[in-house]
């Protein structure tokens, strides 16, 4: 049942959580202990609180989680006390949530729960308005203002996680995709371009003396070809090199990732759109 409740919460399965709650409620005042009694998973109140959160009864969940904290203290179960506090912190948010996280993080570090302490530190930072993105199994978890959403393993989520981890730092799009810049390859090399210009000058000089249709047609063809191969301000056009391909790929991937976030949590997606800049160099600059 301990696993059922946690899996239901992870997948957002409200009906399964509600059924688990119904089955567990008669045992609310008991600890969760396997048959061999070699380990204790703390108060059943914790599972009831997680289940209630999953099927959307926040007030009910808060009462269960508060009792889970006090019961686990009475049981002397330090790991599950820290876990219950952090779970309650997720639910209540705000200043109280940050205070609960502070205690849970301190206690977790004291008993060697370093990975949990790091996880709760990121969640606490998320309560303060900072967007935090972390990988959890096959999902990306996005924390913002006390809420957590899960997003599928999109390439753009990896790019966003890298940018969000270093606010204000510019990172080359080529570095994000793990590429190597070999420079852009010009469509028209300088020697060929110079030859075209020389021939155009020669044709114009000949046309001054002998304006024949053949010379005019050749000049028009050369001018059209040169115009097609020339960029803004007369600069030669380039084939898309690695840096340009990376710029385009990163922009599209990040846009798809933010759209995926928007499907669940529009305010977080809006905050990312406002703060993330893409181009040859990308950055995350929260307001």
Coordinates of N, CA, C and O in Angstrom, one line a residue, residues 91-198:
X91 N 2.9 20.9 0.1 CA 1.5 21.1 0.0 C 1.1 22.5 0.4 O 0.3 23.2 -0.2
X92 N 1.7 23.0 1.5 CA 1.2 24.3 2.1 C 1.9 25.5 1.4 O 1.3 26.6 1.3
X93 N 3.1 25.3 0.9 CA 3.8 26.4 0.2 C 4.1 27.6 1.1 O 4.0 27.6 2.3
X94 N 4.4 28.7 0.4 CA 4.6 30.0 1.1 C 5.7 30.0 2.1 O 6.6 29.1 2.1
X95 N 5.6 31.0 3.1 CA 6.7 31.1 4.1 C 6.7 29.8 5.0 O 7.8 29.4 5.4
X96 N 5.5 29.3 5.3 CA 5.5 28.1 6.2 C 6.1 26.9 5.5 O 6.9 26.2 6.1
X97 N 5.9 26.8 4.2 CA 6.5 25.7 3.4 C 8.0 25.8 3.4 O 8.7 24.8 3.6
X98 N 8.5 27.1 3.2 CA 10.0 27.2 3.3 C 10.6 26.9 4.6 O 11.6 26.3 4.7
X99 N 9.8 27.3 5.7 CA 10.3 27.0 7.1 C 10.3 25.4 7.3 O 11.3 24.9 7.8
X100 N 9.3 24.8 6.8 CA 9.2 23.3 7.0 C 10.4 22.6 6.2 O 11.0 21.7 6.6
X101 N 10.6 23.1 5.0 CA 11.7 22.6 4.2 C 13.0 22.8 4.9 O 13.9 21.9 4.8
X102 N 13.2 24.0 5.4 CA 14.5 24.3 6.1 C 14.8 23.2 7.2 O 15.9 22.7 7.3
X103 N 13.7 22.9 8.0 CA 13.9 21.9 9.1 C 14.2 20.5 8.5 O 15.1 19.8 8.9
X104 N 13.4 20.2 7.5 CA 13.5 18.8 6.8 C 14.9 18.7 6.2 O 15.5 17.6 6.3
X105 N 15.4 19.7 5.6 CA 16.7 19.7 4.9 C 17.8 19.6 6.0 O 18.7 18.7 5.9
X106 N 17.7 20.3 7.1 CA 18.7 20.3 8.2 C 18.7 18.8 8.8 O 19.8 18.3 8.9
X107 N 17.5 18.3 9.0 CA 17.5 16.9 9.6 C 18.0 15.9 8.7 O 18.6 14.9 9.1
X108 N 17.7 16.0 7.4 CA 18.1 15.0 6.4 C 19.6 15.0 6.3 O 20.2 13.9 6.2
X109 N 20.2 16.2 6.3 CA 21.7 16.3 6.2 C 22.3 15.6 7.4 O 23.4 15.0 7.3
X110 N 21.7 15.8 8.6 CA 22.2 15.3 9.9 C 22.3 13.8 9.9 O 23.1 13.2 10.6
X111 N 21.4 13.1 9.2 CA 21.4 11.7 9.2 C 21.8 11.0 7.9 O 21.5 9.9 7.6
X112 N 22.5 11.8 7.0 CA 23.0 11.3 5.8 C 22.1 11.2 4.6 O 22.5 10.5 3.6
X113 N 20.9 11.8 4.7 CA 20.0 11.8 3.5 C 20.3 12.9 2.6 O 19.5 13.8 2.3
X114 N 21.6 12.8 2.0 CA 22.1 13.9 1.2 C 21.3 14.2 -0.1 O 21.0 15.3 -0.5
X115 N 20.9 13.1 -0.8 CA 20.2 13.2 -2.0 C 18.8 13.8 -1.8 O 18.3 14.7 -2.5
X116 N 18.1 13.4 -0.7 CA 16.8 14.0 -0.4 C 17.0 15.4 0.0 O 16.2 16.3 -0.3
X117 N 18.1 15.8 0.8 CA 18.3 17.1 1.2 C 18.5 18.0 -0.1 O 17.9 19.1 -0.1
X118 N 19.2 17.5 -1.1 CA 19.4 18.3 -2.3 C 18.1 18.5 -3.0 O 17.8 19.6 -3.6
X119 N 17.3 17.4 -3.1 CA 16.0 17.5 -3.8 C 15.1 18.5 -3.1 O 14.4 19.3 -3.8
X120 N 15.0 18.5 -1.8 CA 14.2 19.4 -1.0 C 14.7 20.8 -1.1 O 13.9 21.8 -1.0
X121 N 16.0 21.0 -1.2 CA 16.6 22.3 -1.4 C 16.1 22.9 -2.7 O 15.7 24.1 -2.7
X122 N 16.1 22.2 -3.8 CA 15.6 22.7 -5.1 C 14.1 23.0 -5.0 O 13.6 24.0 -5.5
X123 N 13.3 22.1 -4.3 CA 11.9 22.4 -4.1 C 11.6 23.7 -3.3 O 10.8 24.5 -3.6
X124 N 12.4 23.9 -2.3 CA 12.3 25.1 -1.4 C 12.6 26.3 -2.3 O 11.9 27.4 -2.2
X125 N 13.7 26.3 -3.1 CA 14.0 27.4 -4.0 C 12.8 27.7 -4.9 O 12.5 28.8 -5.3
X126 N 12.1 26.6 -5.4 CA 11.0 26.8 -6.2 C 9.9 27.5 -5.6 O 9.1 28.3 -6.2
X127 N 9.7 27.4 -4.2 CA 8.7 28.1 -3.5 C 9.0 29.6 -3.5 O 8.0 30.4 -3.4
X128 N 10.2 30.0 -3.7 CA 10.6 31.4 -3.7 C 10.4 32.1 -5.0 O 10.7 33.2 -5.2
X129 N 9.8 31.3 -6.0 CA 9.6 31.8 -7.3 C 10.6 31.5 -8.4 O 10.4 31.7 -9.6
X130 N 11.7 30.9 -8.0 CA 12.7 30.4 -8.9 C 12.2 29.1 -9.6 O 11.7 28.3 -8.9
X131 N 12.4 29.0 -10.9 CA 12.1 27.8 -11.6 C 13.2 26.8 -11.4 O 14.4 27.2 -11.7
X132 N 12.9 25.6 -11.0 CA 13.9 24.6 -10.8 C 13.5 23.4 -11.7 O 12.3 23.0 -11.7
X133 N 14.4 22.9 -12.5 CA 14.1 21.7 -13.4 C 15.1 20.6 -13.0 O 16.3 20.8 -13.0
X134 N 14.6 19.4 -12.8 CA 15.5 18.3 -12.4 C 15.0 17.0 -13.1 O 13.8 16.9 -13.5
X135 N 15.9 16.1 -13.4 CA 15.5 14.8 -14.0 C 15.2 13.8 -12.9 O 15.9 13.7 -11.9
X136 N 14.0 13.1 -13.0 CA 13.6 12.1 -12.1 C 13.1 10.9 -12.9 O 12.0 10.9 -13.4
X137 N 13.9 9.9 -12.9 CA 13.6 8.7 -13.7 C 13.4 9.1 -15.2 O 14.3 9.7 -15.7
X138 N 12.3 8.8 -15.7 CA 12.1 9.1 -17.1 C 11.4 10.4 -17.3 O 11.1 10.8 -18.5
X139 N 11.2 11.2 -16.3 CA 10.5 12.5 -16.3 C 11.4 13.7 -16.0 O 12.4 13.5 -15.3
X140 N 11.1 14.8 -16.5 CA 11.6 16.1 -16.1 C 10.6 16.7 -15.1 O 9.4 16.8 -15.4
X141 N 11.1 17.1 -13.9 CA 10.2 17.7 -12.9 C 10.5 19.2 -12.9 O 11.6 19.6 -12.7
X142 N 9.5 20.0 -13.1 CA 9.6 21.5 -13.1 C 8.9 22.0 -11.8 O 7.7 21.8 -11.6
X143 N 9.7 22.7 -11.0 CA 9.1 23.3 -9.7 C 9.1 24.8 -9.9 O 10.0 25.4 -10.3
X144 N 7.9 25.3 -9.5 CA 7.7 26.8 -9.5 C 6.6 27.2 -8.6 O 5.5 26.7 -8.7
X145 N 6.9 28.1 -7.7 CA 5.9 28.6 -6.8 C 5.2 27.5 -6.0 O 4.0 27.5 -5.8
X146 N 6.0 26.5 -5.6 CA 5.4 25.4 -4.8 C 4.7 24.3 -5.5 O 4.3 23.4 -4.9
X147 N 4.6 24.5 -6.9 CA 4.0 23.5 -7.7 C 5.0 22.7 -8.4 O 6.0 23.2 -8.8
X148 N 4.7 21.4 -8.6 CA 5.6 20.5 -9.4 C 4.8 19.9 -10.5 O 3.7 19.4 -10.3
X149 N 5.4 19.9 -11.7 CA 4.7 19.2 -12.8 C 5.8 18.3 -13.4 O 7.0 18.5 -13.4
X150 N 5.3 17.2 -14.1 CA 6.2 16.3 -14.8 C 6.0 16.4 -16.3 O 4.9 16.5 -16.8
X151 N 7.2 16.5 -17.0 CA 7.2 16.6 -18.4 C 8.0 15.5 -19.0 O 9.0 15.1 -18.5
X152 N 7.5 15.0 -20.2 CA 8.2 13.9 -20.8 C 9.6 14.2 -21.2 O 10.0 15.4 -21.2
X153 N 10.4 13.3 -21.5 CA 11.9 13.5 -21.7 C 12.1 14.0 -23.1 O 12.6 13.4 -24.0
X154 N 11.8 15.3 -23.2 CA 12.0 16.0 -24.5 C 13.5 16.6 -24.5 O 14.0 16.9 -23.5
X155 N 14.0 16.7 -25.7 CA 15.4 17.2 -25.9 C 15.4 18.7 -25.3 O 16.3 19.1 -24.6
X156 N 14.4 19.4 -25.6 CA 14.3 20.8 -25.2 C 14.3 21.0 -23.6 O 14.8 22.0 -23.1
X157 N 13.8 20.0 -22.9 CA 13.8 20.0 -21.5 C 15.3 20.0 -21.0 O 15.6 20.6 -20.0
X158 N 16.1 19.2 -21.6 CA 17.5 19.1 -21.3 C 18.2 20.5 -21.4 O 19.0 21.0 -20.6
X159 N 17.9 21.2 -22.5 CA 18.4 22.5 -22.8 C 17.9 23.5 -21.7 O 18.7 24.3 -21.2
X160 N 16.6 23.4 -21.4 CA 16.1 24.3 -20.4 C 16.7 24.1 -19.0 O 17.0 25.1 -18.3
X161 N 16.9 22.8 -18.7 CA 17.5 22.5 -17.4 C 18.9 23.1 -17.3 O 19.3 23.6 -16.2
X162 N 19.6 23.0 -18.4 CA 21.0 23.6 -18.3 C 21.0 25.1 -18.2 O 21.8 25.7 -17.4
X163 N 20.1 25.8 -18.9 CA 20.0 27.2 -18.8 C 19.5 27.7 -17.4 O 20.1 28.6 -16.8
X164 N 18.4 27.0 -16.9 CA 17.9 27.4 -15.6 C 18.8 27.2 -14.5 O 18.8 27.9 -13.5
X165 N 19.7 26.2 -14.6 CA 20.7 26.0 -13.6 C 21.7 27.1 -13.4 O 22.4 27.2 -12.4
X166 N 21.9 27.9 -14.5 CA 22.9 29.0 -14.5 C 22.2 30.3 -14.9 O 22.5 30.8 -16.0
X167 N 21.4 30.9 -14.0 CA 20.7 32.1 -14.4 C 21.7 33.2 -14.8 O 22.7 33.4 -14.2
X168 N 21.4 33.9 -15.9 CA 22.3 35.0 -16.4 C 23.5 34.6 -17.2 O 24.2 35.5 -17.7
X169 N 23.8 33.3 -17.3 CA 25.0 32.9 -18.0 C 24.6 32.5 -19.4 O 23.6 31.8 -19.7
X170 N 25.4 33.1 -20.4 CA 25.1 32.8 -21.8 C 25.8 31.5 -22.2 O 27.0 31.3 -21.8
X171 N 25.1 30.6 -22.8 CA 25.7 29.4 -23.3 C 25.4 29.2 -24.8 O 24.3 29.4 -25.3
X172 N 26.5 28.9 -25.5 CA 26.4 28.8 -27.0 C 25.4 27.7 -27.3 O 25.4 26.6 -26.7
X173 N 24.5 27.9 -28.3 CA 23.6 26.9 -28.8 C 24.4 25.6 -29.2 O 24.0 24.5 -29.0
X174 N 25.5 25.9 -29.8 CA 26.4 24.7 -30.2 C 26.8 23.9 -29.1 O 26.9 22.7 -29.2
X175 N 27.1 24.5 -27.9 CA 27.5 23.8 -26.7 C 26.3 23.0 -26.2 O 26.5 21.9 -25.7
X176 N 25.1 23.6 -26.2 CA 24.0 22.9 -25.7 C 23.7 21.6 -26.5 O 23.4 20.5 -25.9
X177 N 23.9 21.6 -27.8 CA 23.7 20.4 -28.6 C 24.9 19.5 -28.6 O 24.9 18.4 -29.2
X178 N 26.0 20.0 -28.0 CA 27.2 19.1 -28.0 C 28.0 19.1 -29.3 O 28.6 18.1 -29.6
X179 N 27.8 20.2 -30.1 CA 28.5 20.2 -31.5 C 29.8 20.8 -31.4 O 30.3 21.3 -30.4
X180 N 30.4 20.9 -32.6 CA 31.7 21.6 -32.8 C 31.6 22.5 -34.0 O 31.2 22.1 -35.1
X181 N 32.0 23.7 -33.8 CA 31.8 24.7 -34.9 C 33.0 24.7 -35.8 O 34.1 24.9 -35.5
X182 N 32.7 24.3 -37.1 CA 33.7 24.3 -38.1 C 33.5 25.5 -39.0 O 34.2 25.6 -40.1
X183 N 32.7 26.5 -38.6 CA 32.5 27.7 -39.4 C 31.5 27.5 -40.5 O 31.1 26.4 -40.9
X184 N 31.0 28.6 -41.0 CA 30.0 28.5 -42.1 C 30.7 28.5 -43.5 O 31.8 29.1 -43.7
X185 N 30.2 27.7 -44.4 CA 30.8 27.5 -45.7 C 30.1 28.4 -46.7 O 28.9 28.3 -46.9
X186 N 30.8 29.3 -47.3 CA 30.2 30.3 -48.2 C 29.7 29.5 -49.5 O 30.3 28.6 -50.0
X187 N 28.5 29.9 -50.0 CA 28.0 29.4 -51.2 C 28.9 29.8 -52.4 O 29.1 29.0 -53.3
X188 N 29.3 31.0 -52.4 CA 30.1 31.5 -53.5 C 31.5 32.0 -52.8 O 31.5 32.9 -52.1
X189 N 32.6 31.2 -53.2 CA 33.8 31.6 -52.6 C 34.4 32.9 -53.1 O 34.0 33.4 -54.2
X190 N 35.3 33.5 -52.4 CA 35.8 34.9 -52.8 C 36.4 34.9 -54.2 O 36.2 35.9 -54.9
X191 N 37.1 33.9 -54.6 CA 37.7 33.9 -55.9 C 36.6 33.9 -57.0 O 36.7 34.7 -58.0
X192 N 35.6 33.0 -56.8 CA 34.6 33.0 -57.8 C 33.8 34.3 -57.9 O 33.4 34.8 -59.0
X193 N 33.5 34.9 -56.7 CA 32.8 36.1 -56.7 C 33.6 37.2 -57.4 O 33.0 38.0 -58.1
X194 N 34.9 37.3 -57.1 CA 35.7 38.3 -57.8 C 35.7 38.1 -59.3 O 35.6 39.1 -60.1
X195 N 35.7 36.8 -59.8 CA 35.6 36.6 -61.2 C 34.3 37.0 -61.8 O 34.3 37.6 -62.9
X196 N 33.2 36.8 -61.1 CA 31.9 37.3 -61.5 C 31.9 38.8 -61.7 O 31.4 39.4 -62.7
X197 N 32.4 39.5 -60.7 CA 32.4 41.0 -60.7 C 33.3 41.5 -61.9 O 33.0 42.5 -62.5
X198 N 34.4 40.8 -62.1 CA 35.3 41.3 -63.2 C 34.6 41.1 -64.5 O 34.7 42.0 -65.4

